[in-house]
XYZ file of N, CA and C in Angstrom:
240
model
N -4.002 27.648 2.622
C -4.241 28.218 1.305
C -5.565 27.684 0.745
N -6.581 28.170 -0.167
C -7.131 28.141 -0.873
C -7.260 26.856 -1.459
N -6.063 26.337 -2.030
C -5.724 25.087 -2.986
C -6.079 23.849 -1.619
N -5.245 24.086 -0.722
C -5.480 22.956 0.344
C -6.391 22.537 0.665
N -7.270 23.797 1.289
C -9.133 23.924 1.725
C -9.438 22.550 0.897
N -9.397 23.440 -0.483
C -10.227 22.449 -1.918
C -9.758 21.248 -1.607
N -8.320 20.932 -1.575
C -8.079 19.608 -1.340
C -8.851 18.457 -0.433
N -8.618 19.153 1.102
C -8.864 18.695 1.642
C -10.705 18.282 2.151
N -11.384 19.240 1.491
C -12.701 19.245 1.330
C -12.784 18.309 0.154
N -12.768 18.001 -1.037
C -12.691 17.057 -1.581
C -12.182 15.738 -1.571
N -11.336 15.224 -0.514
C -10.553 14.571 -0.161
C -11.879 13.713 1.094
N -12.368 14.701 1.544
C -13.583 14.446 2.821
C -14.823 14.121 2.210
N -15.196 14.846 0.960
C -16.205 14.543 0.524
C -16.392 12.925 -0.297
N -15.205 12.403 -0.504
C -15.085 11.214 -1.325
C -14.772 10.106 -0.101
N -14.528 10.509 0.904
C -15.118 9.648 2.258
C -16.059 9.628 3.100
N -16.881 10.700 2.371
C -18.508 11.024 2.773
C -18.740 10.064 2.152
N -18.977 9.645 0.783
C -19.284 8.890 -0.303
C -18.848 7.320 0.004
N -18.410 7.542 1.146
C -17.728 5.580 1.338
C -16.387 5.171 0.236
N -16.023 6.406 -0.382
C -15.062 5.859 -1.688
C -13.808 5.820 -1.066
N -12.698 5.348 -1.938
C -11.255 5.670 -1.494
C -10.814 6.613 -2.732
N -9.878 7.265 -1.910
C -9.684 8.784 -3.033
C -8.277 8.200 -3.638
N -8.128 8.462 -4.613
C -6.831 9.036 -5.459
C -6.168 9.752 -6.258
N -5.194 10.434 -5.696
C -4.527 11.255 -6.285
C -3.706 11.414 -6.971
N -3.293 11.821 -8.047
C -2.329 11.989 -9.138
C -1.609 12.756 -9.361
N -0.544 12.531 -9.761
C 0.133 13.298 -10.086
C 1.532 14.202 -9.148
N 1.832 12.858 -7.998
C 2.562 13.473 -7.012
C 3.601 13.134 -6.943
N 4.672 14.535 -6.874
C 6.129 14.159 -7.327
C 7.068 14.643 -6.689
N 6.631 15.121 -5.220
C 7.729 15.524 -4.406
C 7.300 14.766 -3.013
N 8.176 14.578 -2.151
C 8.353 13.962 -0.882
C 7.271 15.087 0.127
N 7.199 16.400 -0.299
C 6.461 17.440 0.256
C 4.424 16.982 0.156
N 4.609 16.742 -1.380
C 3.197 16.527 -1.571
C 2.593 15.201 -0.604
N 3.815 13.968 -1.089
C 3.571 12.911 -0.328
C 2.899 13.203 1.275
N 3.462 13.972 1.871
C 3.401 14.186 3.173
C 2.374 14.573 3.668
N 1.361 16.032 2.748
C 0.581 16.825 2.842
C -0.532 15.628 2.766
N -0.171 14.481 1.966
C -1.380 13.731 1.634
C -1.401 12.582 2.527
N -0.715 12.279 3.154
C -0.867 11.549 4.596
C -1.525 12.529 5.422
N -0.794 13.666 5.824
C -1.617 14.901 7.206
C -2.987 14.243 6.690
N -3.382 14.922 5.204
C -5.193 15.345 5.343
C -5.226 13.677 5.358
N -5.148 12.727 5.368
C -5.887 11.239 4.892
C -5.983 10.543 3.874
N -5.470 11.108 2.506
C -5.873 10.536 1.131
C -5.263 8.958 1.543
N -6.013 8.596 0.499
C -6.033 6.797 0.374
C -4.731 5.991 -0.353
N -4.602 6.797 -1.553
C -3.664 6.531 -2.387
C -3.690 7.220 -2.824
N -2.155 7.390 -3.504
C -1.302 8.465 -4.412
C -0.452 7.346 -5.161
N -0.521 8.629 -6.566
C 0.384 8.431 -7.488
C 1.109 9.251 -8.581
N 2.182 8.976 -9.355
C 2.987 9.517 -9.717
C 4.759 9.436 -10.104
N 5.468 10.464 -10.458
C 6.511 10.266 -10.633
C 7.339 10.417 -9.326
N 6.885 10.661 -7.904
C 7.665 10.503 -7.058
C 7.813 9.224 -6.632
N 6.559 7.700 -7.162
C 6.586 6.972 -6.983
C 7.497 5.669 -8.074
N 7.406 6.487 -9.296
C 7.746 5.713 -10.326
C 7.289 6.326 -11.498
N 8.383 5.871 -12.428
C 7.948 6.528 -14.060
C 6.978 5.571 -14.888
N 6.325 5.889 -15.593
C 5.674 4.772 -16.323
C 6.670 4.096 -17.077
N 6.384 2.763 -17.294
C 6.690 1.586 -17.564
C 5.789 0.413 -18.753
N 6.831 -0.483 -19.881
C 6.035 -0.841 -20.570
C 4.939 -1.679 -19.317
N 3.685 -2.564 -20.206
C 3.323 -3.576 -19.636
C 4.213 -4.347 -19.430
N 4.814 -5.164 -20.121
C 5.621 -6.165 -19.681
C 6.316 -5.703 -18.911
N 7.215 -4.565 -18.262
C 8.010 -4.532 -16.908
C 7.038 -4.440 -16.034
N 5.689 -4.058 -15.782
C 5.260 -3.977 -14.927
C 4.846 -5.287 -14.712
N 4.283 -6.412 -15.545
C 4.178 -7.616 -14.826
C 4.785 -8.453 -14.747
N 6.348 -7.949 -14.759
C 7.451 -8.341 -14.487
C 7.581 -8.611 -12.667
N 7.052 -7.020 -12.287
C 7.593 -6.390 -11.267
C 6.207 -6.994 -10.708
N 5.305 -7.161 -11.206
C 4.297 -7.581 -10.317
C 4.122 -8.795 -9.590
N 4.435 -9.583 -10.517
C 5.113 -11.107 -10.095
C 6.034 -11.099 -9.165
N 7.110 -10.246 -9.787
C 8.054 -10.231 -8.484
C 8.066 -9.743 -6.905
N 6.622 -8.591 -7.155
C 6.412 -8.591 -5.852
C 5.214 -9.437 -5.105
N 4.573 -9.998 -5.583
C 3.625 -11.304 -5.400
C 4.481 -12.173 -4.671
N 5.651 -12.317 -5.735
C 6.204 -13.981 -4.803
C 7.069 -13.334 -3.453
N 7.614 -11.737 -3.343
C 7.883 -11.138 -1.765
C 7.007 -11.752 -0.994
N 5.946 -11.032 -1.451
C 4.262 -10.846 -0.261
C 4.132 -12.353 0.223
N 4.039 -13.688 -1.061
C 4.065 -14.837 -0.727
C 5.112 -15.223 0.637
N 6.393 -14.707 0.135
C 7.333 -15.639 1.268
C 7.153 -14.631 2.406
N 6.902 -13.616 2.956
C 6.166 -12.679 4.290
C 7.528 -11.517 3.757
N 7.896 -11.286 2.695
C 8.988 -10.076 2.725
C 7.952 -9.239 1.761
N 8.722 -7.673 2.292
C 7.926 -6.704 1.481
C 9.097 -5.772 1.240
N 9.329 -6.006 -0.735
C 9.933 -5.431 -1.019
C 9.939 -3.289 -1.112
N 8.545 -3.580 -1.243
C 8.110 -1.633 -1.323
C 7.334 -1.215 -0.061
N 7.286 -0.687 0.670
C 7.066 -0.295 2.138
C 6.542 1.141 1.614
N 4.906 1.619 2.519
C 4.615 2.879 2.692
C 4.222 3.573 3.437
N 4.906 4.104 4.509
C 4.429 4.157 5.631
C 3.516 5.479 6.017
N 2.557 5.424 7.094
C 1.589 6.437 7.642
C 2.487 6.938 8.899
N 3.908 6.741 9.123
C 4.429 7.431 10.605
C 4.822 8.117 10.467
């Protein structure tokens, strides 16, 4: 489709540029997927999580700091 092309040409052009791309706004397991095929860098959204005050998030940030510290990883994202 049309929409993809764009995607994915923009998606190429911001790794022409040496940048890492990100995307917004992704909220189905479908989109997730499409954006592994073409390469994007990172994604985000409500398929990942709802927004949150500050304080839960550096709640959660801490809490996943001290995972990463002891070699456990509580949130996993995989490219397979």
């Amino acid at each position: 489709s049309k929409s993809r092309r764009m995607l994915v040409r923009m998606i190429d052009m911001g790794h022409d540029l040496g940048k890492n791309v990100v995307v917004e706004g992704v909220e189905t397991q479908a989109q997730v997927d499409l954006l592994l095929e073409i390469k994007c860098d990172v994604a985000q959204g409500y398929f990942f999580g709802r927004p949150i005050p500050a304080a839960a998030w550096e709640e959660e940030a801490h809490a996943l700091a001290g995972c990463a510290a002891d070699g456990e990883a509580k949130h996993k994202v995989s490219r397979d």
